Short mmCIF file of C-alpha atoms in Angstrom, two decimals:
data_model
loop_
_atom_site.label_atom_id
_atom_site.label_comp_id
_atom_site.label_asym_id
_atom_site.label_seq_id
_atom_site.Cartn_x
_atom_site.Cartn_y
_atom_site.Cartn_z
CA MET A 1 0.00 0.00 0.00
CA ALA A 2 2.88 2.19 0.80
CA LEU A 3 4.33 1.66 -2.65
CA SER A 4 1.02 2.25 -4.34
CA SER A 5 0.71 5.65 -2.67
CA GLU A 6 4.12 6.86 -3.97
CA LYS A 7 4.63 8.54 -7.37
CA ILE A 8 6.42 6.16 -9.71
CA CYS A 9 9.01 7.09 -12.38
CA GLY A 10 7.25 6.76 -15.71
CA SER A 11 10.30 5.52 -17.66
CA CYS A 12 11.10 2.87 -15.03
CA ASP A 13 7.49 1.76 -14.84
CA VAL A 14 7.56 0.96 -18.58
CA GLN A 15 10.54 -1.36 -17.85
CA HIS A 16 8.64 -2.90 -14.91
CA ILE A 17 10.95 -1.23 -12.47
CA THR A 18 9.50 0.41 -9.46
CA GLU A 19 11.35 3.62 -8.71
CA ALA A 20 10.02 6.74 -7.05
CA ASP A 21 10.14 9.95 -9.14
CA ILE A 22 11.85 13.09 -7.90
CA VAL A 23 10.76 15.59 -10.60
CA TRP A 24 7.92 16.00 -13.02
CA CYS A 25 8.93 16.36 -16.68
CA THR A 26 6.56 18.75 -18.50
CA THR A 27 7.88 17.60 -21.87
CA CYS A 28 7.26 13.89 -21.19
CA ASP A 29 4.27 14.63 -18.97
CA GLU A 30 5.45 12.09 -16.41
CA GLY A 31 7.56 11.79 -13.29
CA LEU A 32 11.29 10.94 -13.48
CA CYS A 33 13.60 9.32 -10.98
CA SER A 34 17.15 10.51 -10.47
CA THR A 35 18.54 7.93 -12.92
CA CYS A 36 16.10 8.75 -15.72
CA LEU A 37 16.54 12.47 -15.05
CA GLY A 38 20.27 12.06 -15.69
CA HIS A 39 19.56 10.31 -19.00
CA GLN A 40 17.18 13.09 -20.04
CA ALA A 41 19.68 15.79 -19.09
CA ARG A 42 22.45 14.17 -21.16
CA HIS A 43 20.23 14.33 -24.28
CA ALA A 44 18.81 17.86 -23.60
CA LYS A 45 21.54 19.69 -25.55
CA LYS A 46 20.67 17.72 -28.67
CA SER A 47 16.92 17.79 -28.21
CA VAL A 48 14.49 19.27 -30.75
CA ASN A 49 13.48 22.01 -28.31
CA MET A 50 17.04 23.15 -27.89
CA LEU A 51 17.51 23.18 -31.66
CA ASP A 52 14.29 25.17 -32.10
CA ILE A 53 15.37 27.68 -29.47
CA LYS A 54 18.79 28.01 -31.01
CA ARG A 55 17.31 28.43 -34.47
CA GLY A 56 14.78 31.00 -33.19
CA PHE A 57 17.46 33.14 -31.57
CA GLY A 58 19.52 32.91 -34.75
CA GLU A 59 16.63 34.18 -36.87
CA ILE A 60 15.95 37.00 -34.40
CA GLY A 61 19.60 38.01 -34.59
CA LYS A 62 19.53 38.04 -38.40
CA THR A 63 16.32 40.10 -38.38
CA LEU A 64 17.85 42.64 -36.02
CA GLU A 65 20.98 42.86 -38.15
CA LYS A 66 18.88 43.34 -41.30
CA LEU A 67 16.75 46.00 -39.58
CA GLN A 68 19.85 47.81 -38.37
CA HIS A 69 21.33 47.66 -41.87
CA ASN A 70 18.14 49.04 -43.46
CA ARG A 71 17.89 51.89 -40.97
CA GLN A 72 21.52 52.75 -41.53
CA GLN A 73 20.81 52.84 -45.26
CA ASN A 74 17.89 55.22 -44.57
CA ILE A 75 20.16 57.49 -42.56
CA ASP A 76 22.78 57.47 -45.32
CA THR A 77 20.10 58.18 -47.96
CA ILE A 78 18.73 61.15 -45.98
CA LYS A 79 22.23 62.57 -45.60
CA ASP A 80 22.91 62.11 -49.32
CA ASP A 81 19.57 63.75 -50.24
CA LYS A 82 20.33 66.68 -47.97
CA LYS A 83 23.70 67.12 -49.61
CA THR A 84 22.21 66.89 -53.12
CA ILE A 85 19.43 69.39 -52.32
CA SER A 86 21.92 71.81 -50.78
CA ILE A 87 24.13 71.61 -53.87
CA THR A 88 21.11 72.12 -56.15
CA ILE A 89 19.93 75.16 -54.17
CA ARG A 90 23.39 76.72 -54.24
CA ALA A 91 23.65 76.13 -57.99
CA LEU A 92 20.20 77.65 -58.55
CA LYS A 93 21.12 80.62 -56.38
CA GLU A 94 24.28 81.16 -58.40
CA ARG A 95 22.33 81.01 -61.69
CA LEU A 96 19.70 83.43 -60.40
CA THR A 97 22.35 85.80 -59.10
CA LYS A 98 24.17 85.66 -62.41
CA ARG A 99 20.93 86.27 -64.33
CA LEU A 100 19.97 89.18 -62.09
CA ASP A 101 23.43 90.68 -62.49
CA GLU A 102 23.10 90.41 -66.27
CA MET A 103 19.64 92.02 -66.18
CA GLU A 104 20.89 94.78 -63.90
CA ALA A 105 23.82 95.49 -66.19
CA LYS A 106 21.57 95.52 -69.25
CA ILE A 107 19.01 97.83 -67.62
CA LEU A 108 21.67 100.19 -66.33
CA THR A 109 23.32 100.30 -69.75
CA ALA A 110 20.00 101.12 -71.42
CA LEU A 111 19.29 103.70 -68.72
CA ASP A 112 22.66 105.35 -69.23
CA THR A 113 22.08 105.43 -72.99
CA ASN A 114 18.60 106.95 -72.67
CA VAL A 115 19.77 109.45 -70.08
CA SER A 116 22.63 110.49 -72.33
CA ILE A 117 20.31 110.92 -75.31
CA ASN A 118 17.73 112.87 -73.31
CA LEU A 119 20.37 115.05 -71.68
CA SER A 120 21.90 115.74 -75.08
CA GLU A 121 18.52 116.72 -76.54
CA LEU A 122 17.70 118.85 -73.51
CA ASN A 123 21.08 120.55 -73.63
CA GLN A 124 20.57 121.30 -77.31
CA LEU A 125 17.12 122.68 -76.56
CA VAL A 126 18.48 124.80 -73.71
CA SER A 127 21.20 126.10 -76.04
CA LYS A 128 18.63 126.97 -78.70
CA VAL A 129 16.45 128.70 -76.12
CA GLN A 130 19.45 130.64 -74.90
CA GLU A 131 20.28 131.62 -78.48
CA LYS A 132 16.69 132.74 -79.00
CA LYS A 133 16.82 134.78 -75.82
CA GLN A 134 20.03 136.43 -76.93
CA SER A 135 18.57 137.08 -80.37
CA LEU A 136 15.44 138.52 -78.79
CA GLU A 137 17.48 140.77 -76.55
CA HIS A 138 19.54 141.89 -79.53
CA THR A 139 16.37 142.63 -81.50
CA ARG A 140 14.92 144.55 -78.58
CA LYS A 141 18.04 146.72 -78.40
CA THR A 142 17.97 147.18 -82.16
CA ILE A 143 14.36 148.32 -82.05
CA LYS A 144 15.23 150.78 -79.32
CA GLN A 145 18.08 152.15 -81.39
CA VAL A 146 15.85 152.34 -84.47
CA LYS A 147 13.22 154.30 -82.59
CA GLU A 148 15.83 156.69 -81.29
CA GLY A 149 18.03 157.16 -84.38
CA LEU A 150 15.99 156.62 -87.56
CA SER A 151 13.39 158.71 -89.29
CA ASP A 152 9.73 157.77 -89.38
CA VAL A 153 10.04 156.44 -92.93
CA GLN A 154 13.04 154.31 -92.02
CA VAL A 155 11.24 152.97 -88.94
CA PHE A 156 8.22 152.12 -91.11
CA LEU A 157 10.36 150.20 -93.62
CA PHE A 158 12.27 148.44 -90.85
CA THR A 159 9.16 147.30 -89.03
CA LYS A 160 7.58 146.12 -92.27
CA ASP A 161 10.61 143.97 -93.06
CA LEU A 162 10.64 142.67 -89.48
CA LYS A 163 6.97 141.65 -89.71
CA VAL A 164 7.69 139.68 -92.90
CA LYS A 165 10.50 137.79 -91.20
CA LEU A 166 8.32 137.07 -88.18
CA ARG A 167 5.54 135.82 -90.44
CA GLU A 168 7.94 133.50 -92.28
CA HIS A 169 9.34 132.20 -89.01
CA GLY A 170 5.87 131.59 -87.62
CA GLY A 171 4.82 129.81 -90.81
CA LYS A 172 7.74 127.40 -90.53
CA LYS A 173 6.81 126.63 -86.95
CA ARG A 174 3.17 126.06 -87.81
CA ALA A 175 4.14 123.82 -90.71
CA GLN A 176 5.79 121.47 -88.21
CA ILE A 177 2.50 120.93 -86.40
CA VAL A 178 0.55 117.98 -87.75
CA VAL A 179 -3.17 118.31 -87.12
CA PRO A 180 -4.97 114.95 -87.22
CA THR A 181 -8.17 114.90 -89.20
CA THR A 182 -11.25 112.90 -88.40
CA ALA A 183 -13.20 111.29 -91.17
CA ILE A 184 -16.69 112.75 -91.43
CA ARG A 185 -19.36 110.08 -91.54
CA ASP A 186 -22.11 110.57 -94.08
CA ILE A 187 -25.50 110.09 -92.42
CA ASP A 188 -26.88 108.76 -95.70
CA LYS A 189 -24.37 105.89 -95.55
CA ILE A 190 -25.23 104.79 -92.02
CA GLN A 191 -26.86 101.37 -92.09
CA LEU A 192 -29.37 100.33 -89.46
CA LYS A 193 -29.58 96.75 -88.28
CA LEU A 194 -32.69 95.22 -86.73
CA GLU A 195 -31.61 93.58 -83.47
CA GLN A 196 -34.95 92.49 -82.07
CA LYS A 197 -38.67 92.75 -82.77
CA ILE A 198 -41.11 92.81 -79.85
CA GLN A 199 -44.77 91.93 -80.14
CA LEU A 200 -46.80 94.36 -78.01
CA LYS A 201 -50.43 94.08 -77.07
CA GLU A 202 -52.76 96.82 -78.21
CA GLY A 203 -52.65 100.06 -76.29
CA ARG A 204 -51.20 103.53 -76.13
CA TYR A 205 -47.54 103.38 -75.14
CA ALA A 206 -45.56 106.27 -73.70
CA GLY A 207 -42.10 105.81 -72.15
CA CYS A 208 -39.77 102.88 -72.79
CA ILE A 209 -36.52 101.84 -71.05
CA ILE A 210 -34.07 98.93 -71.07
CA VAL A 211 -32.87 97.76 -67.66
CA PRO A 212 -29.47 96.07 -67.12
CA GLY A 213 -29.83 92.47 -68.18
CA GLY A 214 -31.82 93.21 -71.34
CA ARG A 215 -35.39 93.43 -70.10
CA MET A 216 -37.52 96.20 -71.65
CA VAL A 217 -40.19 98.11 -69.74
CA PHE A 218 -43.00 100.05 -71.44
CA ALA A 219 -45.46 102.55 -69.96
CA LEU A 220 -48.94 101.51 -71.15
CA PHE A 221 -50.61 104.93 -70.89
CA ASN A 222 -54.28 104.08 -71.41
CA LYS A 223 -54.30 100.93 -69.24
CA ASP A 224 -52.51 102.25 -66.15
CA GLN A 225 -49.87 99.55 -66.40
CA VAL A 226 -46.20 98.99 -67.11
CA SER A 227 -45.34 96.04 -69.33
CA VAL A 228 -42.09 94.12 -68.73
CA HIS A 229 -40.74 92.16 -71.72
CA ARG A 230 -38.04 89.51 -71.60
CA ASN A 231 -36.50 87.56 -74.49
CA ASP A 232 -34.76 84.32 -73.49
CA GLY A 233 -33.46 83.70 -77.02
CA HIS A 234 -36.27 81.34 -78.00
CA SER A 235 -39.46 83.11 -77.00
CA GLN A 236 -40.74 86.37 -75.57
CA HIS A 237 -42.37 86.75 -72.19
CA SER A 238 -44.27 89.76 -70.89
CA THR A 239 -45.65 90.74 -67.50
CA SER A 240 -48.10 93.55 -66.76
CA ILE A 241 -47.92 95.49 -63.49
CA ASP A 242 -50.66 97.86 -62.32
CA VAL A 243 -49.48 101.40 -61.50
CA GLY A 244 -51.00 104.87 -61.02
CA ARG A 245 -53.27 106.76 -63.43
CA TYR A 246 -51.81 107.41 -66.90
CA PRO A 247 -48.17 106.22 -66.64
CA TYR A 248 -46.10 108.58 -68.76
CA ASP A 249 -42.32 108.17 -68.46
CA LEU A 250 -39.84 105.68 -66.98
CA ALA A 251 -36.40 105.74 -65.34
CA VAL A 252 -34.04 102.89 -64.39
CA ILE A 253 -32.98 102.74 -60.72
CA ASN A 254 -31.25 99.33 -60.66
CA ASN A 255 -31.46 95.84 -62.17
CA ASN A 256 -34.89 95.09 -60.75
CA THR A 257 -36.35 98.50 -59.91
CA VAL A 258 -37.77 101.23 -62.14
CA ALA A 259 -39.59 104.51 -61.50
CA VAL A 260 -42.66 105.59 -63.48
CA SER A 261 -44.29 109.03 -63.54
CA CYS A 262 -48.10 108.75 -63.38
CA ARG A 263 -49.57 111.91 -64.88
CA ASP A 264 -53.07 112.05 -63.46
CA SER A 265 -52.15 110.33 -60.19
CA ARG A 266 -49.66 113.17 -59.74
CA SER A 267 -47.14 110.72 -58.36
CA ILE A 268 -44.03 108.66 -59.02
CA ASN A 269 -44.38 104.92 -58.53
CA ILE A 270 -41.30 102.87 -57.57
CA VAL A 271 -41.86 99.44 -59.16
CA ASN A 272 -40.10 96.16 -58.36
CA ILE A 273 -40.29 94.41 -61.73
CA ASP A 274 -39.09 91.09 -60.26
CA LYS A 275 -41.94 90.91 -57.76
CA GLY A 276 -44.41 92.77 -59.99
CA VAL A 277 -45.49 95.27 -57.33
CA VAL A 278 -45.36 99.00 -56.60
CA SER A 279 -43.05 99.25 -53.61
CA GLN A 280 -43.40 103.01 -53.05
CA ASN A 281 -45.56 105.95 -54.11
CA ILE A 282 -44.16 109.51 -54.13
CA ASP A 283 -46.63 112.42 -54.33
CA VAL A 284 -45.22 115.17 -56.59
CA GLY A 285 -48.06 117.69 -56.12
CA GLY A 286 -49.05 118.12 -59.77
CA ARG A 287 -49.52 116.46 -63.14
CA CYS A 288 -46.15 114.94 -64.00
CA HIS A 289 -44.54 114.03 -67.30
CA GLY A 290 -40.84 113.51 -68.07
CA LEU A 291 -38.82 111.53 -65.50
CA SER A 292 -35.09 110.97 -64.95
CA TYR A 293 -32.88 109.33 -62.31
CA TYR A 294 -29.38 110.60 -61.56
CA ASN A 295 -27.03 110.51 -58.59
CA ASP A 296 -29.57 108.86 -56.25
CA LYS A 297 -32.26 111.44 -57.06
CA LEU A 298 -35.42 111.45 -59.16
CA TYR A 299 -36.15 114.47 -61.39
CA VAL A 300 -39.69 114.94 -62.72
CA LEU A 301 -41.34 117.60 -64.89
CA VAL A 302 -44.40 118.93 -63.04
CA GLN A 303 -47.19 120.97 -64.69
CA ASN A 304 -44.92 121.49 -67.72
CA LYS A 305 -43.19 124.37 -65.95
CA GLU A 306 -41.11 123.09 -63.02
CA ILE A 307 -38.66 120.29 -62.35
CA HIS A 308 -38.99 118.74 -58.91
CA SER A 309 -36.29 116.52 -57.41
CA PHE A 310 -36.84 113.82 -54.79
CA ASN A 311 -34.72 111.38 -52.83
CA LEU A 312 -35.53 107.69 -53.24
CA ASP A 313 -37.20 107.72 -49.84
CA GLY A 314 -39.73 110.22 -51.24
CA LYS A 315 -38.32 113.30 -49.55
CA PHE A 316 -38.66 116.50 -51.61
CA VAL A 317 -35.29 118.15 -52.36
CA LYS A 318 -35.99 121.24 -54.46
CA LYS A 319 -37.74 122.60 -57.52
CA SER A 320 -36.40 124.53 -60.50
CA GLY A 321 -38.52 126.74 -62.75
CA PHE A 322 -37.80 127.42 -66.45
CA THR A 323 -39.37 128.90 -69.56
CA PHE A 324 -40.88 126.15 -71.62
CA LEU A 325 -39.97 126.78 -75.24
CA GLN A 326 -41.83 123.93 -76.83
CA LYS A 327 -45.42 122.95 -76.17
CA MET A 328 -45.68 119.32 -75.15
CA VAL A 329 -48.42 117.12 -76.48
CA THR A 330 -50.14 115.21 -73.70
#
């Protein structure tokens, strides 16, 4: 019973030898006695595990050497690239410097040449002016002497000869002046070209304007409307907008806003042609006709005798009276 309770050496047990184990072998998964442990230890250096371990460490060493070699190559490549880039930059700098020096020399040479030419011309002109001044002074003294020392007849003959010389000199100067001529266009030779034809509905039309973008706006006098026409290249579209009584004239304010003078409503309507509504009504105090917009102000002819000006907010600015020379047909 005592023997059966002890741990038996696995290798000895196979040989029918009863021997107690002293260690447990994890590789053999069995207990070993001191004798069998010695046998196992003698073969451990040549075992597969030892060979695998040795081979594994060898491969790790080779990998580390290869990694070290590759990284060293990277370091060497970076250093070489730095050197190459530095050399390239220095060479480019030298070429640029050389080119700039050449350009500078060329510009300075041309500048010196032009300065020399201009100075020479100016010096010649100054010399001529000085000569003219001296000649003028000499002539002035001569005239003084003539007046003091010659008879009236001699003075008359002298001045006549002097006037001839002055006339000849002036003629030479004028002959040097080239006057450009502009060709006169014959109105009979002007050719008109039809750009666009617009189909309008029946009615009595007064003012007409073209707003930026190409749309045309008409004042439809007898229908109290403005008509907005647009041509998209394929077809024409028109929109009618109700305004005050008897719209007469139009003025462009911006791309989507126009002003219309309404004669019998005695007002100016500000019309948003995009939305098709009257956005503001300005009372002008009388029957109004012609209308213009300039420098943020509206100018309207009132009662055929005064021009009233208004800000866009409807505030009256001033009025100007004038004599009406031509009777307007209303």
